[in-house]
Short mmCIF file of C-alpha atoms and ligand atoms in Angstrom, two decimals:
data_model
loop_
_atom_site.label_atom_id
_atom_site.label_comp_id
_atom_site.label_asym_id
_atom_site.label_seq_id
_atom_site.Cartn_x
_atom_site.Cartn_y
_atom_site.Cartn_z
CA MET A 1 27.41 10.18 1.41
CA ALA A 2 30.09 7.73 2.42
CA VAL A 3 28.89 7.06 5.95
CA GLY A 4 28.24 3.36 6.40
CA SER A 5 28.01 2.53 2.73
CA GLY A 6 29.58 -0.76 1.75
CA CYS A 7 30.01 -1.65 5.42
CA ALA A 8 30.61 -5.38 5.68
CA ALA A 9 30.47 -5.61 9.46
CA VAL A 10 27.20 -4.04 10.48
CA TRP A 11 28.04 -3.97 14.14
CA GLY A 12 31.39 -2.40 13.39
CA CYS A 13 29.78 0.58 11.72
CA ARG A 14 26.73 0.72 13.94
CA ARG A 15 27.93 3.74 15.82
CA VAL A 16 28.64 5.60 12.60
CA LEU A 17 25.22 4.73 11.23
CA LYS A 18 23.54 5.72 14.43
CA ARG A 19 25.30 9.07 14.27
CA ALA A 20 24.21 9.48 10.68
CA PHE A 21 20.61 8.49 11.17
CA SER A 22 19.64 9.52 14.68
CA LEU A 23 18.01 12.91 14.60
CA HIS A 24 18.08 13.54 18.31
CA ASN A 25 21.78 13.20 18.81
CA ALA A 26 23.09 16.69 19.49
CA HIS A 27 26.16 15.92 17.40
CA SER A 28 24.23 14.49 14.50
CA VAL A 29 23.05 17.57 12.65
CA LYS A 30 25.38 16.85 9.76
CA GLY A 31 24.53 13.14 9.79
CA MET A 32 20.86 13.97 9.82
CA GLU A 33 21.30 16.31 6.91
CA ASP A 34 23.14 13.58 5.00
CA ALA A 35 20.35 11.10 5.63
CA LEU A 36 17.66 13.52 4.58
CA GLN A 37 19.71 14.38 1.51
CA LEU A 38 19.53 10.75 0.41
CA VAL A 39 15.75 10.97 0.55
CA ARG A 40 15.80 14.31 -1.30
CA ASN A 41 17.90 12.63 -4.00
CA ILE A 42 15.12 10.18 -4.84
CA VAL A 43 12.30 12.74 -5.11
CA PRO A 44 11.48 13.16 -8.80
CA PRO A 45 11.39 16.71 -10.17
CA LEU A 46 8.04 18.19 -11.16
CA THR A 47 8.35 19.16 -14.81
CA ALA A 48 6.08 19.88 -17.76
CA LYS A 49 7.56 16.91 -19.61
CA LYS A 50 5.82 14.23 -17.59
CA HIS A 51 2.61 12.37 -18.18
CA LYS A 52 0.03 11.35 -15.61
CA GLY A 53 1.08 8.22 -13.80
CA GLN A 54 4.82 8.63 -14.18
CA ASP A 55 5.38 9.73 -10.58
CA GLY A 56 3.57 6.71 -9.23
CA ARG A 57 0.58 4.44 -9.59
CA VAL A 58 0.13 2.81 -6.22
CA GLY A 59 -2.33 0.09 -5.21
CA VAL A 60 -3.57 -0.53 -1.67
CA VAL A 61 -4.96 -4.00 -0.93
CA GLY A 62 -7.26 -3.73 2.08
CA GLY A 63 -10.64 -2.55 3.27
CA CYS A 64 -13.39 -4.82 4.58
CA ARG A 65 -16.61 -4.65 6.59
CA GLU A 66 -14.89 -3.48 9.80
CA TYR A 67 -12.12 -1.30 8.47
CA THR A 68 -12.59 1.36 5.83
CA GLY A 69 -10.43 4.08 7.39
CA ALA A 70 -7.09 2.29 7.18
CA PRO A 71 -7.02 1.73 3.38
CA TYR A 72 -8.29 5.27 2.86
CA PHE A 73 -5.49 6.71 5.05
CA ALA A 74 -2.86 4.67 3.19
CA ALA A 75 -4.15 5.46 -0.30
CA ILE A 76 -4.71 9.19 0.27
CA SER A 77 -1.25 9.48 1.88
CA ALA A 78 0.33 8.00 -1.25
CA LEU A 79 -1.42 10.68 -3.33
CA LYS A 80 -0.53 13.49 -0.95
CA VAL A 81 3.14 12.49 -0.99
CA GLY A 82 3.13 12.73 -4.77
CA ALA A 83 1.79 9.62 -6.47
CA ASP A 84 -0.32 10.42 -9.52
CA LEU A 85 -2.88 7.64 -9.11
CA SER A 86 -3.92 5.71 -6.05
CA HIS A 87 -6.05 2.55 -6.23
CA VAL A 88 -7.80 0.64 -3.45
CA PHE A 89 -8.69 -3.04 -3.88
CA CYS A 90 -11.23 -3.83 -1.18
CA THR A 91 -14.39 -5.86 -0.51
CA GLN A 92 -17.67 -5.01 -2.20
CA GLU A 93 -19.17 -3.73 1.03
CA ALA A 94 -16.26 -1.42 1.87
CA ALA A 95 -16.00 0.16 -1.57
CA PRO A 96 -18.88 2.71 -1.49
CA VAL A 97 -17.74 3.88 1.93
CA ILE A 98 -14.16 4.46 0.77
CA LYS A 99 -15.33 6.13 -2.44
CA ALA A 100 -17.47 8.47 -0.36
CA TYR A 101 -14.46 9.58 1.68
CA SER A 102 -12.64 10.75 -1.42
CA PRO A 103 -13.27 11.35 -5.10
CA GLU A 104 -9.52 11.13 -5.64
CA LEU A 105 -9.16 7.41 -5.06
CA ILE A 106 -9.90 4.71 -7.61
CA VAL A 107 -11.76 2.04 -5.69
CA HIS A 108 -12.22 -1.55 -6.93
CA PRO A 109 -14.83 -3.65 -5.07
CA VAL A 110 -13.16 -6.95 -5.96
CA LEU A 111 -11.35 -8.48 -3.01
CA ASP A 112 -14.16 -10.85 -1.99
CA SER A 113 -15.32 -11.65 -5.53
CA PRO A 114 -14.83 -15.20 -6.88
CA ASP A 115 -12.46 -13.72 -9.48
CA ALA A 116 -10.55 -11.53 -7.04
CA VAL A 117 -7.10 -12.64 -8.12
CA HIS A 118 -7.88 -12.09 -11.80
CA ASP A 119 -9.64 -8.77 -11.08
CA VAL A 120 -6.64 -7.40 -9.18
CA GLY A 121 -4.12 -9.16 -11.41
CA LYS A 122 -5.23 -7.32 -14.53
CA TRP A 123 -4.24 -4.03 -12.87
CA LEU A 124 -0.81 -5.21 -11.77
CA PRO A 125 0.99 -4.32 -15.04
CA ARG A 126 -0.11 -0.71 -14.44
CA LEU A 127 1.03 -0.47 -10.82
CA HIS A 128 4.45 0.68 -9.58
CA ALA A 129 3.97 -0.50 -5.99
CA LEU A 130 1.49 -2.36 -3.82
CA VAL A 131 0.66 -1.72 -0.15
CA VAL A 132 -0.89 -4.85 1.28
CA GLY A 133 -2.78 -5.07 4.55
CA PRO A 134 -4.25 -1.81 5.90
CA GLY A 135 -7.80 -2.68 7.03
CA LEU A 136 -7.68 -6.05 5.31
CA GLY A 137 -9.08 -8.03 8.24
CA ARG A 138 -8.37 -11.72 8.79
CA ASP A 139 -11.10 -13.50 6.90
CA ASP A 140 -9.72 -16.74 5.46
CA VAL A 141 -11.15 -16.21 1.98
CA LEU A 142 -9.70 -12.70 1.73
CA LEU A 143 -6.33 -13.87 3.01
CA SER A 144 -6.27 -16.69 0.49
CA ASN A 145 -6.96 -14.22 -2.32
CA VAL A 146 -4.25 -11.91 -1.02
CA LYS A 147 -1.79 -14.81 -0.94
CA ASP A 148 -2.37 -15.33 -4.68
CA ILE A 149 -2.16 -11.57 -5.34
CA LEU A 150 1.20 -11.53 -3.56
CA GLU A 151 2.46 -14.39 -5.71
CA ALA A 152 1.33 -12.63 -8.89
CA SER A 153 2.95 -9.35 -7.79
CA LYS A 154 6.23 -11.05 -6.97
CA ALA A 155 6.22 -12.74 -10.37
CA ARG A 156 6.03 -9.27 -11.94
CA GLY A 157 8.73 -7.83 -9.66
CA ILE A 158 6.40 -5.24 -8.16
CA PRO A 159 7.66 -3.65 -4.93
CA ILE A 160 5.39 -4.59 -2.02
CA VAL A 161 4.90 -2.86 1.32
CA ILE A 162 3.26 -5.21 3.83
CA ASP A 163 1.49 -3.79 6.86
CA ALA A 164 -1.22 -4.61 9.42
CA ASP A 165 -3.23 -7.75 8.53
CA GLY A 166 -0.88 -8.41 5.62
CA LEU A 167 1.70 -9.04 8.35
CA TRP A 168 -0.73 -11.41 10.03
CA LEU A 169 -0.73 -13.43 6.79
CA ILE A 170 3.08 -13.36 6.61
CA ALA A 171 3.30 -14.58 10.21
CA GLN A 172 1.13 -17.56 9.19
CA GLN A 173 3.15 -18.20 6.01
CA PRO A 174 6.58 -16.52 6.06
CA ALA A 175 7.55 -18.43 2.90
CA LEU A 176 5.24 -16.10 0.99
CA ILE A 177 7.76 -13.28 1.24
CA GLN A 178 10.98 -15.19 1.93
CA GLY A 179 13.86 -13.78 -0.12
CA TYR A 180 11.75 -11.21 -2.00
CA GLN A 181 14.04 -8.22 -1.75
CA LYS A 182 11.51 -5.74 -3.13
CA ALA A 183 9.37 -6.20 -0.01
CA VAL A 184 9.23 -3.94 3.03
CA LEU A 185 7.45 -5.05 6.21
CA THR A 186 6.22 -2.31 8.57
CA PRO A 187 5.28 -3.99 11.87
CA ASN A 188 4.20 -2.20 15.04
CA HIS A 189 5.33 -3.62 18.36
CA VAL A 190 2.77 -6.42 18.49
CA GLU A 191 3.09 -7.31 14.81
CA PHE A 192 6.87 -7.49 15.18
CA SER A 193 6.62 -9.91 18.13
CA ARG A 194 4.24 -12.10 16.13
CA LEU A 195 6.61 -12.19 13.15
CA SER A 196 9.66 -12.74 15.29
CA GLU A 197 7.97 -15.65 17.06
CA ALA A 198 6.84 -17.17 13.74
CA VAL A 199 10.11 -16.75 11.86
CA LEU A 200 12.77 -17.06 14.55
CA GLY A 201 10.86 -18.82 17.30
CA ASP A 202 12.15 -16.09 19.64
CA PRO A 203 10.17 -14.02 22.06
CA LEU A 204 11.02 -10.38 21.39
CA ASP A 205 14.21 -9.10 22.99
CA GLY A 206 13.13 -5.62 24.04
CA GLN A 207 16.70 -4.70 25.04
CA ASP A 208 18.23 -5.12 21.62
CA ARG A 209 15.78 -3.78 19.08
CA ARG A 210 18.39 -3.26 16.37
CA GLY A 211 19.67 -6.82 16.71
CA ALA A 212 16.10 -8.15 16.64
CA VAL A 213 15.23 -6.24 13.45
CA LEU A 214 18.50 -7.20 11.78
CA ARG A 215 17.97 -10.88 12.60
CA LEU A 216 14.39 -10.92 11.38
CA SER A 217 15.40 -9.31 8.10
CA GLN A 218 18.23 -11.80 7.64
CA ALA A 219 15.99 -14.76 8.45
CA LEU A 220 13.52 -13.56 5.82
CA GLY A 221 16.26 -13.41 3.20
CA ASN A 222 16.98 -9.65 3.41
CA VAL A 223 13.44 -8.43 3.19
CA THR A 224 13.50 -4.86 4.57
CA VAL A 225 11.89 -4.55 8.02
CA VAL A 226 10.72 -1.31 9.67
CA GLN A 227 9.92 -1.79 13.35
CA LYS A 228 7.80 1.20 14.42
CA GLY A 229 8.01 2.55 17.93
CA GLU A 230 9.52 5.27 20.08
CA ARG A 231 12.32 5.09 17.55
CA ASP A 232 11.76 3.42 14.20
CA VAL A 233 14.40 0.76 13.51
CA ILE A 234 14.98 -0.19 9.87
CA SER A 235 17.12 -2.99 8.44
CA ASP A 236 17.72 -4.86 5.22
CA GLY A 237 19.70 -7.53 7.06
CA LYS A 238 22.98 -5.76 6.24
CA GLN A 239 22.60 -2.27 7.66
CA VAL A 240 20.53 -0.88 10.49
CA LEU A 241 19.14 2.65 10.47
CA GLU A 242 17.18 4.46 13.13
CA CYS A 243 14.73 7.30 12.83
CA SER A 244 13.96 9.30 15.94
CA GLN A 245 12.55 12.40 14.27
CA GLU A 246 10.44 14.25 16.80
CA GLY A 247 6.78 13.19 16.53
CA SER A 248 4.27 13.57 19.30
CA GLY A 249 2.87 11.72 22.28
CA ARG A 250 -0.39 11.12 20.45
CA ARG A 251 -0.92 7.45 19.50
CA CYS A 252 -4.23 7.58 17.63
CA GLY A 253 -5.02 4.79 15.16
CA GLY A 254 -4.10 5.27 11.52
CA GLN A 255 -0.60 6.72 11.82
CA GLY A 256 0.87 3.44 10.62
CA ASP A 257 -1.41 3.57 7.58
CA LEU A 258 -0.04 7.01 6.72
CA LEU A 259 3.44 5.51 6.95
CA SER A 260 2.73 2.47 4.75
CA GLY A 261 0.90 4.51 2.09
CA SER A 262 3.74 7.06 1.92
CA LEU A 263 6.25 4.25 1.74
CA GLY A 264 4.45 2.79 -1.28
CA VAL A 265 5.31 5.86 -3.31
CA LEU A 266 8.78 6.41 -1.87
CA VAL A 267 9.76 2.80 -2.63
CA HIS A 268 8.86 3.38 -6.27
CA TRP A 269 10.82 6.63 -6.39
CA ALA A 270 13.84 5.06 -4.67
CA LEU A 271 13.97 2.08 -7.03
CA GLN A 272 13.52 4.36 -10.01
CA ALA A 273 16.33 6.62 -8.79
CA GLY A 274 18.69 3.65 -8.28
CA PRO A 275 21.62 3.04 -5.93
CA GLU A 276 23.78 5.90 -7.33
CA ARG A 277 21.26 8.41 -5.97
CA THR A 278 21.22 6.66 -2.59
CA ASP A 279 24.99 6.56 -2.33
CA GLY A 280 25.23 2.79 -2.10
CA PHE A 281 22.51 2.42 0.51
CA SER A 282 19.68 0.09 -0.36
CA PRO A 283 16.97 2.21 -2.06
CA LEU A 284 14.38 0.53 0.15
CA LEU A 285 16.21 1.58 3.32
CA VAL A 286 16.27 5.18 2.14
CA ALA A 287 12.58 5.04 1.21
CA ALA A 288 11.72 3.60 4.62
CA PHE A 289 13.76 6.27 6.39
CA GLY A 290 11.89 8.91 4.37
CA ALA A 291 8.45 7.50 5.23
CA CYS A 292 9.27 7.24 8.94
CA THR A 293 10.67 10.76 9.07
CA LEU A 294 7.68 12.17 7.19
CA THR A 295 5.08 10.39 9.36
CA ARG A 296 6.69 11.60 12.56
CA GLN A 297 7.03 15.17 11.25
CA CYS A 298 3.31 15.12 10.31
CA SER A 299 2.53 13.98 13.84
CA HIS A 300 4.66 16.76 15.29
CA GLN A 301 3.10 19.50 13.16
CA ALA A 302 -0.47 18.25 13.68
CA PHE A 303 0.06 18.05 17.43
CA GLN A 304 1.29 21.64 17.55
CA LYS A 305 -2.09 22.71 16.14
CA HIS A 306 -4.50 20.22 17.68
CA GLY A 307 -2.82 18.84 20.80
CA ARG A 308 -4.61 15.89 22.36
CA SER A 309 -7.41 15.99 19.79
CA THR A 310 -4.98 15.26 16.95
CA THR A 311 -6.21 12.47 14.67
CA THR A 312 -4.74 10.88 11.56
CA THR A 313 -6.85 13.17 9.36
CA ASP A 314 -5.03 16.14 10.94
CA MET A 315 -1.71 14.45 10.19
CA ILE A 316 -2.65 13.87 6.56
CA ALA A 317 -3.35 17.60 6.24
CA GLU A 318 0.30 18.14 7.21
CA VAL A 319 1.80 15.79 4.58
CA GLY A 320 2.39 18.61 2.06
CA PRO A 321 3.98 21.13 4.45
CA ALA A 322 5.97 18.41 6.26
CA PHE A 323 7.26 17.00 2.97
CA SER A 324 8.36 20.46 1.76
CA ARG A 325 10.05 21.21 5.02
CA LEU A 326 11.98 17.93 5.14
CA PHE A 327 12.69 17.15 1.52
CA GLU A 328 12.31 20.26 -0.58
CA THR A 329 14.49 22.71 1.33
N1 NAX B 1 -9.64 3.55 11.03
C1 NAX B 1 -9.32 2.33 10.67
O1 NAX B 1 -9.96 1.68 9.84
C2 NAX B 1 -8.11 1.70 11.27
C3 NAX B 1 -7.94 0.34 11.10
N2 NAX B 1 -6.83 -0.30 11.52
C4 NAX B 1 -6.76 -1.71 11.17
O2 NAX B 1 -7.05 -2.51 12.28
C5 NAX B 1 -6.58 -3.82 12.02
C6 NAX B 1 -5.88 -4.35 13.26
O3 NAX B 1 -4.69 -3.59 13.49
P1 NAX B 1 -3.99 -3.49 14.94
O4 NAX B 1 -2.84 -2.57 14.84
O5 NAX B 1 -5.02 -3.21 15.97
O6 NAX B 1 -3.37 -4.94 15.12
P2 NAX B 1 -3.73 -6.14 16.11
O7 NAX B 1 -5.11 -6.55 15.85
O8 NAX B 1 -2.65 -7.12 15.95
O9 NAX B 1 -3.71 -5.52 17.55
C7 NAX B 1 -2.62 -5.05 18.15
C8 NAX B 1 -3.06 -4.60 19.54
O10 NAX B 1 -1.89 -4.28 20.25
C9 NAX B 1 -1.99 -3.01 20.83
N3 NAX B 1 -0.68 -2.37 20.73
C10 NAX B 1 -0.19 -1.63 19.71
N4 NAX B 1 1.05 -1.20 19.98
C11 NAX B 1 1.35 -1.72 21.18
C12 NAX B 1 2.51 -1.64 21.99
N5 NAX B 1 3.60 -0.94 21.63
N6 NAX B 1 2.49 -2.30 23.17
C13 NAX B 1 1.42 -3.00 23.56
N7 NAX B 1 0.29 -3.10 22.84
C14 NAX B 1 0.26 -2.47 21.67
C15 NAX B 1 -3.05 -2.25 20.04
O11 NAX B 1 -3.76 -1.37 20.87
C16 NAX B 1 -3.94 -3.36 19.51
O12 NAX B 1 -5.02 -3.58 20.39
C17 NAX B 1 -5.68 -3.70 10.78
O13 NAX B 1 -6.40 -4.08 9.63
C18 NAX B 1 -5.42 -2.23 10.73
O14 NAX B 1 -5.06 -1.79 9.44
C19 NAX B 1 -5.70 0.42 12.08
O15 NAX B 1 -4.85 0.68 10.98
C20 NAX B 1 -6.13 1.69 12.79
C21 NAX B 1 -7.08 2.53 11.98
N1 ATP B 2 6.27 5.62 21.30
C1 ATP B 2 6.32 6.33 20.19
N2 ATP B 2 6.90 7.54 20.15
C2 ATP B 2 6.96 8.26 19.01
N3 ATP B 2 6.48 7.83 17.84
C3 ATP B 2 5.90 6.63 17.79
C4 ATP B 2 5.79 5.81 18.94
N4 ATP B 2 5.16 4.67 18.61
C5 ATP B 2 4.89 4.78 17.29
N5 ATP B 2 5.33 5.96 16.81
C6 ATP B 2 5.23 6.44 15.43
O1 ATP B 2 3.88 6.35 15.01
C7 ATP B 2 3.79 5.90 13.67
C8 ATP B 2 2.88 4.70 13.62
O2 ATP B 2 3.36 3.68 14.45
P1 ATP B 2 2.39 2.73 15.24
O3 ATP B 2 3.22 1.82 16.08
O4 ATP B 2 1.32 3.52 15.91
O5 ATP B 2 1.76 1.93 14.01
P2 ATP B 2 0.42 1.10 13.93
O6 ATP B 2 0.08 0.50 15.26
O7 ATP B 2 0.61 0.17 12.80
O8 ATP B 2 -0.65 2.21 13.53
P3 ATP B 2 -2.11 2.01 12.93
O9 ATP B 2 -3.04 2.48 13.99
O10 ATP B 2 -2.15 2.85 11.70
O11 ATP B 2 -2.27 0.55 12.61
C9 ATP B 2 5.20 5.58 13.23
O12 ATP B 2 5.67 6.67 12.43
C10 ATP B 2 6.02 5.54 14.50
O13 ATP B 2 7.29 6.10 14.31
MG1 MG B 3 -0.99 -0.72 11.73
#
């Protein structure tokens, strides 16, 4: 797809990109198809030639006394999208709870151990991507361990999705992620304001969401930023994409965890596929567009069945059908 690729002046091609990536625009059916095609291009084929692990070994760093649902949602979503193995690195107390939710997850009760960084670090060579933050909490000891885990992951060049309390840590210490171009941040409205305040010293400009996301990404040295909301706005500091796939009016907790877990796997696939398969677009932008579209489609499908009682568990049950519908047609 040629639309927007290699665009030097982002604002000059903004209208073209919006046409290409806005699903609600009545004239954008072709553009939408093009955007979805880029995501389809990165999905690895299922063949008999592969071994277990090849389609993704993802680690989720999060899970503490208060929050066990969030890391579960993220880790199970990664598996349901197509990762082969999904690990959770959480506190000792959270581990039996998360294990009891699912026999499919590999759960390490290490995050509050004195050797946490070593205990997680020895798994890093086997991981394709890390999702840091869902249900992590804000305990100083845990955050200090996560800081060291982030440094070790960056040193190995592991792609990192940062969400929830991981973003709290980044707002305290933006230098931790500055210039690391294999990172994607997935803030909700409040998390975005916090980051924007910390990095740019600006209160959020609600009128110009695309400009705000672009500026934050640039200030962080082209880290990819996904601002979730009524529309999801995605930028790598060079290009700005929007996803307005129809979701639902339901705003139950956990939908962001589904997004960050899915993104963990899609980031790996996109980087593995390389820029030829994404037609010059940053692989991380394409992965982020895929995760946003998928999450919103899951919300839409779950809401059709369950209406107001829709919860994130209902959305996770839709990952398979939604994925096939969007990316395997
Ligand atoms: N079942 C679980 O275990 C869940 C745990 N969660 C975890 O809970 C922790 C805190 O996450 P929060 O997202 O609450 O972050 P914060 O603690 O920063 O709280 C943000 C607050 O802002 C509100 N808010 C969100 N969007 C808003 C908007 N557009 N306008 C105005 N207010 C808005 C929310 O209701 C929330 O009270 C994280 O560790 C997160 O992962 C969540 O992921 C939800 C599910
Ligand atoms: N107003 C909205 N209209 C439609 N979709 C929305 C809206 N707000 C958020 N979403 C979608 O919901 C999903 C999660 O975004 P949300 O802002 O709820 O994340 P979050 O607060 O981090 O969630 P979590 O409860 O998991 O922490 C995203 O896919 C986003 O596109
Ligand atoms: Mg969240």
